[in-house]
Structure formats: C-alpha cells, structure tokens
Amino acid sequence: MTDPVKYLLVDDLDENLLALEALLTREGLVLHKARSGEEALELMLRNEYALALLDVQMPGMDGFELAEFMRANDRSRHIPIIFVTAGTGDASRRFRGYEAGAVDFIQKPIETDVLRSKSNVFFDLYEQRRQITAQRDELASLGAALRAADQQKNRFLAVLAHELRNPLAVLASGLNILERAKEGVDADQIRMTMRQNIAHVTRLVDDLLDINRIERGKISLKKEMVRLDRILPAALDLAQPAIEAANHRLQVEMPGEAITLEADPARLIQIISNIVGNAARYTPQGGEIEVRVASSDGFAVIEIADNGIGIPPEQQARIFDMFEQSDNGLGVIGDGLGIGLALVKQLVELHGGEIRLQTSQPGEGSTFEVKLPIAK
C-alpha cells in the first residue's frame, strides 16, 4: 500500500490551522500541523512533505525565517513553500518571500478553489516524483539482475566449453589411436574410455534438455506405484562408478517396512543418483557416503550424507540455483555444469516433495534431505 502524501501547515493560530485542514482534506493526504517555526522544523526531521503552507506573521520565528532555515537544510530544502499571509502584498515583501524559497503567495481571506487547485498541483507532482523514483529503483534492480544473469551466462559457457572439450579430446585421441591400429594397443580399453566420455556428454545434454522442458512446462511425470526399496538399488548403481573410482565406502539404511510412493520411477532414480553422485564427486578419496531412508508424518525421508569438502556458508543459500557449484578452496570441484541440484529440486517439487540442505560444514561434509509424499 502506498504511503499517504503529507502536507505541513504552520500557523500560530489554531483557528487558522483548522480552516486550512478543512479546506485541504482529501483522500490519500495527511496534514501535519505546527504552531511555531521550531515545531515545524522538528516535524521536518521526522517526515517527508510534499508541500508546506507557512503563515508569514508568527511570533518568534516568522514564516520567512522558517523558509530560510528550510532551504539551508538538506532534508527540507526541496519542499515547496506557499506563504499564507494577511499582510500587504507589496513587491518588496513578495521579493523577500521568493528569495526565501517560496513558490507562491496566497492572501487571506483565502479563496477556497485557488488554494485547492494549487495544492493539488503539488500533490500530483509529489506522486509523480514517487513513481519516477520507484521506476528508477526498479530499473536499477533490473539492471543489476541483468548484469548478474550475464555473468552467470558467461560462467556457464566457460564451464560448458570445459566440460565438452575434455571428453571430445579423449574421443579424438581414441579414434586417432584406433585408426593407426598399432600392435600392443588395448583397443577394448580405449573403446571403454570413449564410451564413458560419450555417456558423460550425453548426461550433460540430457540435463540441459530436462531443465529446458521443466521451465517451459513441457515435462510430464509417468507416475506409478513404486516401492522405494526396489528403486534405490537402481539409483545407487548409476552412482557406483563414481563411488568406486574414489574408493568411497557406501552405507545404506532402510526401514523394516516397505515405503510405497506414487512417482515416476525414472525421475526418482535420477533424483537419488544425482545427489549420491554429487556426494561422491565432492568427497576426497576414501570417503564415506551414507544413504538413510525412513518415513515420517506421511513422507518418505531420504537423507544422503558424506564427509566431503562441505559447502561454504556464503554458498549454501544458492546451492539449488542454476549453474552453482561448490568450491571451498580445498581443490575438489565437481564436474558437470552446476545444474544437477537445480534439476533435482524441480523434479522433487513436481512430485509434491521438497529438498533441503540439512547441514554442511566446510571440511566435514554435507547432508541433503529429500521428502516425498507416501502413496495413500
């Protein structure tokens, strides 16, 4: 809701203040009244005014002196001033008023229509200025967001180039060796290495396509009743190469009773294997990875914990953002484009569940928690 516009009315006589208040009252306008110049200056320290109507002839600090104080203060110098006077309107008097910063004079007795008309001009000007300020702030915010998006795009393109260059170099090298067909070459090993790199590139492309489909609302889940204890082994098998390559120890805890979900089996496997694969990649050689499954309040709870490099506190709020990768300076940085967890989050939410980083300490590891509704 927009804050009301405020006017400041300054006059040492209560009856004059009440008369001005009656004439100016309108929707969206708040009128503050001061009975002396000192009281007016105090109010201006706490409020932003669209217009000040000052009586010229006041005991102590008169209207001209108050206007001069206002113009000398950064907070109040921009406030338009209309002098309300019962005195003579000679040229010298008006000159002093304009020199003090007045935009207009109104003679008493006040003509109602004239006062309202002039007042409405400043009301509208103030509203327009607020709109311009809001638009300027919005444009500044959009500009900052665009700059951040551009930096993110450049970072993504650099990572994508790196991720594609390496497997393509392996494929080119493998083809070159096979074409030469020298004796003593282990062709089967070369083909296996080439297949692994093709699988890596395929995974990158599949992740990009999945993100695009989800953002366009084109992805659809093929849900069916599945038991979690039968899905989990397939998911762990996909992450097994990364686990074995780093010589990690994998421990799995399952509840005694079966947990049934209404889920897309392929996407469920993708969710679990992605998180476990991340744990394997971000854990130094010989680490430990635990997968714990339980049920709680109608949800299947899957916890995946590791004792890897952990996530720095300043990165934890962004870990599910697109193209984010953890790097805590320990020299262990996962491969991929940094879209795995962003994709997992969207897939989990499509299933009516939620994912969160339960805990993470740099150098001590991380624990992720996935909650999915149990089929009724």
Short mmCIF file of C-alpha atoms in Angstrom, two decimals:
data_model
loop_
_atom_site.label_atom_id
_atom_site.label_comp_id
_atom_site.label_asym_id
_atom_site.label_seq_id
_atom_site.Cartn_x
_atom_site.Cartn_y
_atom_site.Cartn_z
CA MET A 1 0.00 0.00 0.00
CA THR A 2 1.34 3.45 -0.95
CA ASP A 3 2.16 5.77 1.92
CA PRO A 4 -0.07 8.86 2.08
CA VAL A 5 1.14 12.24 0.84
CA LYS A 6 1.91 14.66 3.65
CA TYR A 7 1.49 18.44 3.89
CA LEU A 8 2.84 20.64 6.67
CA LEU A 9 0.62 23.51 7.88
CA VAL A 10 2.35 26.14 10.03
CA ASP A 11 0.37 28.90 11.81
CA ASP A 12 0.40 30.16 15.38
CA LEU A 13 -3.42 30.37 15.49
CA ASP A 14 -5.42 27.16 15.96
CA GLU A 15 -8.43 28.54 14.08
CA ASN A 16 -6.28 29.17 11.00
CA LEU A 17 -4.87 25.63 11.15
CA LEU A 18 -8.38 24.17 11.45
CA ALA A 19 -9.56 26.25 8.49
CA LEU A 20 -6.66 25.10 6.31
CA GLU A 21 -7.26 21.50 7.37
CA ALA A 22 -10.93 21.71 6.42
CA LEU A 23 -10.13 23.19 3.02
CA LEU A 24 -7.34 20.75 2.08
CA THR A 25 -8.59 17.42 3.42
CA ARG A 26 -8.75 14.77 0.70
CA GLU A 27 -8.19 11.04 0.28
CA GLY A 28 -4.54 9.99 0.38
CA LEU A 29 -3.42 13.18 2.13
CA VAL A 30 -2.21 13.55 5.73
CA LEU A 31 -1.99 17.04 7.22
CA HIS A 32 0.54 17.79 9.94
CA LYS A 33 0.07 20.98 11.95
CA ALA A 34 2.71 23.09 13.69
CA ARG A 35 2.10 26.19 15.81
CA SER A 36 5.62 27.62 15.57
CA GLY A 37 8.69 27.56 13.35
CA GLU A 38 10.57 25.43 15.90
CA GLU A 39 7.79 22.83 15.99
CA ALA A 40 7.73 22.79 12.18
CA LEU A 41 11.49 22.15 11.94
CA GLU A 42 11.14 19.26 14.39
CA LEU A 43 8.39 17.69 12.28
CA MET A 44 10.50 18.04 9.12
CA LEU A 45 13.26 15.98 10.74
CA ARG A 46 10.87 13.02 11.02
CA ASN A 47 8.68 13.36 7.91
CA GLU A 48 8.80 13.85 4.17
CA TYR A 49 6.45 16.59 2.96
CA ALA A 50 5.05 17.32 -0.49
CA LEU A 51 4.14 20.90 0.44
CA ALA A 52 4.50 23.38 3.31
CA LEU A 53 1.99 26.18 3.84
CA LEU A 54 3.57 28.80 6.11
CA ASP A 55 1.97 31.76 7.81
CA VAL A 56 4.21 34.76 7.36
CA GLN A 57 3.39 36.66 10.55
CA MET A 58 4.19 34.46 13.55
CA PRO A 59 5.73 35.43 16.86
CA GLY A 60 9.34 34.40 17.30
CA MET A 61 10.47 32.76 14.06
CA ASP A 62 8.29 34.16 11.28
CA GLY A 63 7.49 32.41 8.00
CA PHE A 64 10.37 33.99 6.08
CA GLU A 65 12.93 32.90 8.68
CA LEU A 66 11.47 29.39 8.77
CA ALA A 67 11.75 29.19 4.97
CA GLU A 68 15.40 30.24 5.14
CA PHE A 69 16.09 27.51 7.71
CA MET A 70 14.35 25.00 5.47
CA ARG A 71 16.44 25.95 2.44
CA ALA A 72 19.64 25.62 4.49
CA ASN A 73 18.80 22.02 5.46
CA ASP A 74 19.40 19.17 3.00
CA ARG A 75 16.36 17.25 4.25
CA SER A 76 13.87 20.10 3.80
CA ARG A 77 15.30 22.29 1.05
CA HIS A 78 13.30 20.52 -1.68
CA ILE A 79 9.89 21.06 -0.01
CA PRO A 80 7.74 23.55 -2.00
CA ILE A 81 6.61 26.51 0.15
CA ILE A 82 3.43 28.53 -0.20
CA PHE A 83 3.19 31.58 2.05
CA VAL A 84 -0.22 32.35 3.52
CA THR A 85 -0.39 35.99 4.59
CA ALA A 86 -2.91 38.56 5.72
CA GLY A 87 -0.39 41.34 5.27
CA THR A 88 0.16 43.63 2.33
CA GLY A 89 1.29 42.14 -0.95
CA ASP A 90 3.85 44.81 -1.89
CA ALA A 91 6.69 43.91 -4.24
CA SER A 92 9.46 44.05 -1.63
CA ARG A 93 7.59 41.66 0.64
CA ARG A 94 6.98 39.23 -2.18
CA PHE A 95 10.61 39.50 -3.28
CA ARG A 96 11.77 38.51 0.21
CA GLY A 97 9.39 35.55 0.16
CA TYR A 98 10.57 34.29 -3.21
CA GLU A 99 14.17 34.85 -2.16
CA ALA A 100 13.48 32.66 0.88
CA GLY A 101 12.30 29.89 -1.42
CA ALA A 102 8.58 30.38 -1.85
CA VAL A 103 6.82 29.06 -4.93
CA ASP A 104 3.67 31.14 -4.35
CA PHE A 105 1.75 33.54 -2.09
CA ILE A 106 -1.89 33.21 -1.03
CA GLN A 107 -3.61 36.20 0.50
CA LYS A 108 -6.11 35.99 3.34
CA PRO A 109 -9.05 35.68 3.24
CA ILE A 110 -8.29 32.51 1.28
CA GLU A 111 -10.15 31.68 -1.89
CA THR A 112 -11.09 28.01 -1.46
CA ASP A 113 -10.85 26.99 -5.13
CA VAL A 114 -7.50 28.72 -5.59
CA LEU A 115 -5.96 27.02 -2.57
CA ARG A 116 -7.24 23.57 -3.52
CA SER A 117 -6.16 23.96 -7.13
CA LYS A 118 -2.63 24.98 -6.21
CA SER A 119 -2.42 22.33 -3.52
CA ASN A 120 -3.49 19.59 -5.95
CA VAL A 121 -0.68 20.54 -8.31
CA PHE A 122 1.91 19.73 -5.64
CA PHE A 123 0.04 16.61 -4.59
CA ASP A 124 0.21 15.30 -8.17
CA LEU A 125 3.83 16.37 -8.62
CA TYR A 126 4.83 14.54 -5.45
CA GLU A 127 3.01 11.36 -6.58
CA GLN A 128 4.69 11.56 -9.97
CA ARG A 129 8.08 12.02 -8.33
CA ARG A 130 7.49 8.95 -6.17
CA GLN A 131 6.52 6.93 -9.24
CA ILE A 132 9.63 8.07 -11.08
CA THR A 133 11.78 7.16 -8.07
CA ALA A 134 10.14 3.74 -7.85
CA GLN A 135 10.66 3.18 -11.58
CA ARG A 136 14.28 4.28 -11.28
CA ASP A 137 14.85 1.84 -8.41
CA GLU A 138 13.12 -0.92 -10.38
CA LEU A 139 15.28 -0.21 -13.41
CA ALA A 140 18.39 -0.24 -11.23
CA SER A 141 17.31 -3.59 -9.78
CA LEU A 142 16.60 -4.97 -13.25
CA GLY A 143 19.97 -3.70 -14.45
CA ALA A 144 21.73 -5.45 -11.58
CA ALA A 145 19.78 -8.64 -12.30
CA LEU A 146 20.70 -8.46 -15.99
CA ARG A 147 24.36 -7.96 -15.14
CA ALA A 148 24.23 -10.93 -12.78
CA ALA A 149 22.50 -13.03 -15.44
CA ASP A 150 25.13 -12.02 -17.99
CA GLN A 151 27.91 -13.02 -15.61
CA GLN A 152 26.13 -16.29 -14.91
CA LYS A 153 25.75 -16.93 -18.65
CA ASN A 154 29.45 -16.27 -19.24
CA ARG A 155 30.38 -18.55 -16.35
CA PHE A 156 28.07 -21.25 -17.72
CA LEU A 157 29.54 -21.01 -21.23
CA ALA A 158 33.06 -21.29 -19.82
CA VAL A 159 32.10 -24.38 -17.80
CA LEU A 160 30.24 -25.89 -20.76
CA ALA A 161 33.27 -25.39 -23.02
CA HIS A 162 35.49 -27.04 -20.42
CA GLU A 163 33.10 -29.95 -19.89
CA LEU A 164 32.78 -30.61 -23.62
CA ARG A 165 36.43 -30.09 -24.53
CA ASN A 166 37.79 -32.81 -22.27
CA PRO A 167 35.59 -35.73 -23.43
CA LEU A 168 35.85 -34.60 -27.06
CA ALA A 169 39.65 -34.60 -26.75
CA VAL A 170 39.51 -38.15 -25.35
CA LEU A 171 37.24 -39.26 -28.22
CA ALA A 172 39.50 -37.65 -30.83
CA SER A 173 42.57 -39.22 -29.28
CA GLY A 174 40.91 -42.63 -29.06
CA LEU A 175 39.84 -42.53 -32.71
CA ASN A 176 43.34 -41.50 -33.75
CA ILE A 177 44.89 -44.43 -31.89
CA LEU A 178 42.36 -46.95 -33.23
CA GLU A 179 42.85 -45.72 -36.80
CA ARG A 180 46.58 -46.29 -36.56
CA ALA A 181 45.95 -49.83 -35.27
CA LYS A 182 49.43 -50.35 -33.86
CA GLU A 183 50.29 -53.60 -32.13
CA GLY A 184 50.10 -53.66 -28.36
CA VAL A 185 47.23 -51.19 -28.25
CA ASP A 186 44.46 -52.20 -25.86
CA ALA A 187 41.56 -51.43 -28.18
CA ASP A 188 38.93 -52.65 -25.71
CA GLN A 189 40.20 -50.27 -23.02
CA ILE A 190 40.22 -47.37 -25.47
CA ARG A 191 36.64 -48.13 -26.55
CA MET A 192 35.51 -48.35 -22.91
CA THR A 193 37.08 -44.95 -22.18
CA MET A 194 35.40 -43.49 -25.26
CA ARG A 195 32.02 -44.90 -24.18
CA GLN A 196 32.44 -43.39 -20.70
CA ASN A 197 33.11 -39.96 -22.19
CA ILE A 198 30.19 -40.27 -24.58
CA ALA A 199 28.00 -41.11 -21.58
CA HIS A 200 29.33 -38.02 -19.79
CA VAL A 201 28.46 -35.73 -22.72
CA THR A 202 25.06 -37.41 -23.06
CA ARG A 203 24.36 -36.77 -19.37
CA LEU A 204 25.22 -33.08 -19.77
CA VAL A 205 22.92 -32.73 -22.78
CA ASP A 206 20.10 -34.65 -21.06
CA ASP A 207 20.31 -32.40 -18.00
CA LEU A 208 20.15 -29.29 -20.18
CA LEU A 209 17.15 -30.64 -22.06
CA ASP A 210 15.37 -31.58 -18.81
CA ILE A 211 15.89 -28.09 -17.37
CA ASN A 212 14.53 -26.55 -20.56
CA ARG A 213 11.48 -28.85 -20.57
CA ILE A 214 10.67 -28.11 -16.93
CA GLU A 215 10.98 -24.34 -17.36
CA ARG A 216 8.68 -24.49 -20.40
CA GLY A 217 6.23 -26.78 -18.57
CA LYS A 218 6.81 -29.49 -21.17
CA ILE A 219 7.97 -32.25 -18.83
CA SER A 220 5.41 -34.77 -17.63
CA LEU A 221 5.82 -37.41 -14.95
CA LYS A 222 4.86 -41.01 -15.68
CA LYS A 223 3.72 -41.88 -12.20
CA GLU A 224 3.04 -45.35 -10.90
CA MET A 225 3.08 -47.13 -7.55
CA VAL A 226 6.70 -47.95 -6.74
CA ARG A 227 8.42 -49.34 -3.68
CA LEU A 228 11.37 -47.28 -2.58
CA ASP A 229 13.43 -50.35 -1.60
CA ARG A 230 13.21 -51.56 -5.20
CA ILE A 231 14.07 -48.22 -6.76
CA LEU A 232 17.03 -47.40 -4.53
CA PRO A 233 19.42 -50.13 -5.84
CA ALA A 234 18.99 -48.93 -9.43
CA ALA A 235 19.75 -45.36 -8.36
CA LEU A 236 22.85 -46.41 -6.45
CA ASP A 237 24.05 -48.49 -9.40
CA LEU A 238 24.18 -45.33 -11.53
CA ALA A 239 26.39 -43.62 -8.93
CA GLN A 240 28.51 -46.70 -8.30
CA PRO A 241 31.26 -45.90 -10.85
CA ALA A 242 31.96 -42.55 -9.17
CA ILE A 243 31.91 -44.22 -5.75
CA GLU A 244 34.29 -47.00 -6.79
CA ALA A 245 36.62 -44.63 -8.67
CA ALA A 246 37.17 -42.64 -5.47
CA ASN A 247 37.29 -45.75 -3.25
CA HIS A 248 34.42 -44.50 -1.09
CA ARG A 249 32.53 -46.61 1.45
CA LEU A 250 28.76 -46.63 0.91
CA GLN A 251 26.35 -47.47 3.73
CA VAL A 252 22.61 -47.84 3.21
CA GLU A 253 19.97 -47.88 5.95
CA MET A 254 16.42 -48.96 5.06
CA PRO A 255 13.37 -49.19 7.35
CA GLY A 256 11.85 -52.56 8.18
CA GLU A 257 8.56 -51.77 6.47
CA ALA A 258 8.17 -51.08 2.75
CA ILE A 259 7.57 -47.49 1.63
CA THR A 260 5.38 -47.03 -1.45
CA LEU A 261 5.37 -43.86 -3.49
CA GLU A 262 3.29 -42.65 -6.40
CA ALA A 263 6.20 -41.47 -8.52
CA ASP A 264 7.91 -41.59 -11.87
CA PRO A 265 10.48 -44.41 -11.39
CA ALA A 266 12.97 -42.98 -13.91
CA ARG A 267 12.85 -39.50 -12.35
CA LEU A 268 13.08 -40.94 -8.82
CA ILE A 269 16.22 -42.82 -9.84
CA GLN A 270 17.55 -39.61 -11.39
CA ILE A 271 16.92 -37.66 -8.17
CA ILE A 272 18.70 -40.10 -5.88
CA SER A 273 21.59 -40.96 -8.21
CA ASN A 274 22.29 -37.28 -8.83
CA ILE A 275 22.62 -36.45 -5.13
CA VAL A 276 24.68 -39.57 -4.37
CA GLY A 277 26.85 -38.86 -7.42
CA ASN A 278 27.43 -35.31 -6.14
CA ALA A 279 28.43 -36.70 -2.75
CA ALA A 280 30.95 -38.99 -4.44
CA ARG A 281 32.44 -36.21 -6.57
CA TYR A 282 32.74 -33.72 -3.72
CA THR A 283 34.30 -36.18 -1.28
CA PRO A 284 38.08 -36.78 -1.31
CA GLN A 285 39.42 -40.29 -1.89
CA GLY A 286 38.41 -42.93 0.64
CA GLY A 287 35.42 -41.05 1.99
CA GLU A 288 32.15 -42.23 3.44
CA ILE A 289 28.68 -41.83 1.99
CA GLU A 290 25.50 -42.78 3.86
CA VAL A 291 22.01 -43.17 2.42
CA ARG A 292 19.32 -43.34 5.12
CA VAL A 293 15.65 -43.95 4.37
CA ALA A 294 12.79 -43.52 6.86
CA SER A 295 9.14 -42.48 6.98
CA SER A 296 7.75 -39.54 8.93
CA ASP A 297 4.33 -37.85 9.01
CA GLY A 298 3.22 -39.27 5.68
CA PHE A 299 6.50 -38.61 3.88
CA ALA A 300 9.39 -40.79 2.80
CA VAL A 301 12.57 -39.14 4.08
CA ILE A 302 15.79 -39.84 2.21
CA GLU A 303 18.99 -38.49 3.78
CA ILE A 304 22.26 -38.56 1.83
CA ALA A 305 25.30 -37.68 3.90
CA ASP A 306 29.01 -37.52 3.13
CA ASN A 307 32.22 -36.48 4.88
CA GLY A 308 33.46 -34.48 1.91
CA ILE A 309 34.56 -30.90 1.37
CA GLY A 310 31.28 -29.37 2.53
CA ILE A 311 29.73 -26.16 1.28
CA PRO A 312 30.92 -22.69 2.41
CA PRO A 313 28.24 -20.80 4.38
CA GLU A 314 28.06 -17.98 1.80
CA GLN A 315 27.22 -20.51 -0.95
CA GLN A 316 24.63 -22.56 0.91
CA ALA A 317 21.68 -20.29 0.08
CA ARG A 318 22.48 -20.59 -3.65
CA ILE A 319 23.25 -24.30 -3.86
CA PHE A 320 19.96 -25.08 -5.64
CA ASP A 321 20.37 -22.19 -8.12
CA MET A 322 21.22 -22.84 -11.74
CA PHE A 323 24.92 -23.19 -12.61
CA GLU A 324 26.06 -23.10 -8.98
CA GLN A 325 28.94 -25.37 -7.95
CA SER A 326 30.58 -25.63 -4.57
CA ASP A 327 34.23 -24.73 -4.28
CA ASN A 328 35.58 -24.32 -0.77
CA GLY A 329 39.17 -23.86 -1.81
CA LEU A 330 40.26 -27.40 -0.92
CA GLY A 331 40.94 -28.28 -4.53
CA VAL A 332 37.97 -30.59 -5.01
CA ILE A 333 35.49 -29.29 -7.56
CA GLY A 334 32.81 -31.48 -9.08
CA ASP A 335 32.44 -31.95 -12.79
CA GLY A 336 29.25 -31.06 -14.62
CA LEU A 337 27.54 -27.79 -15.39
CA GLY A 338 26.24 -26.94 -11.94
CA ILE A 339 22.63 -27.71 -12.89
CA GLY A 340 22.29 -31.08 -11.13
CA LEU A 341 20.82 -29.85 -7.86
CA ALA A 342 18.67 -27.25 -9.63
CA LEU A 343 17.22 -30.06 -11.76
CA VAL A 344 16.77 -32.34 -8.75
CA LYS A 345 14.92 -29.60 -6.84
CA GLN A 346 12.46 -29.09 -9.68
CA LEU A 347 11.89 -32.84 -10.11
CA VAL A 348 11.30 -33.27 -6.37
CA GLU A 349 8.81 -30.40 -6.35
CA LEU A 350 6.99 -31.86 -9.36
CA HIS A 351 6.44 -34.95 -7.17
CA GLY A 352 4.95 -32.76 -4.42
CA GLY A 353 8.04 -33.07 -2.23
CA GLU A 354 10.86 -30.86 -1.04
CA ILE A 355 14.63 -30.98 -0.82
CA ARG A 356 16.89 -29.07 1.54
CA LEU A 357 20.47 -28.87 2.64
CA GLN A 358 20.07 -30.22 6.17
CA THR A 359 23.59 -29.44 7.31
CA SER A 360 27.01 -28.67 5.83
CA GLN A 361 30.35 -27.71 7.29
CA PRO A 362 33.45 -26.96 5.18
CA GLY A 363 35.87 -29.88 5.50
CA GLU A 364 33.32 -32.03 7.35
CA GLY A 365 30.74 -32.89 4.69
CA SER A 366 27.10 -32.30 3.84
CA THR A 367 23.71 -33.90 4.42
CA PHE A 368 20.84 -33.45 1.97
CA GLU A 369 17.26 -34.39 2.84
CA VAL A 370 14.58 -35.31 0.30
CA LYS A 371 10.95 -35.65 1.42
CA LEU A 372 8.39 -37.28 -0.88
CA PRO A 373 4.73 -37.95 -0.07
CA ILE A 374 3.92 -41.60 0.66
CA ALA A 375 1.14 -43.05 -1.50
CA LYS A 376 -2.19 -43.28 0.28
#
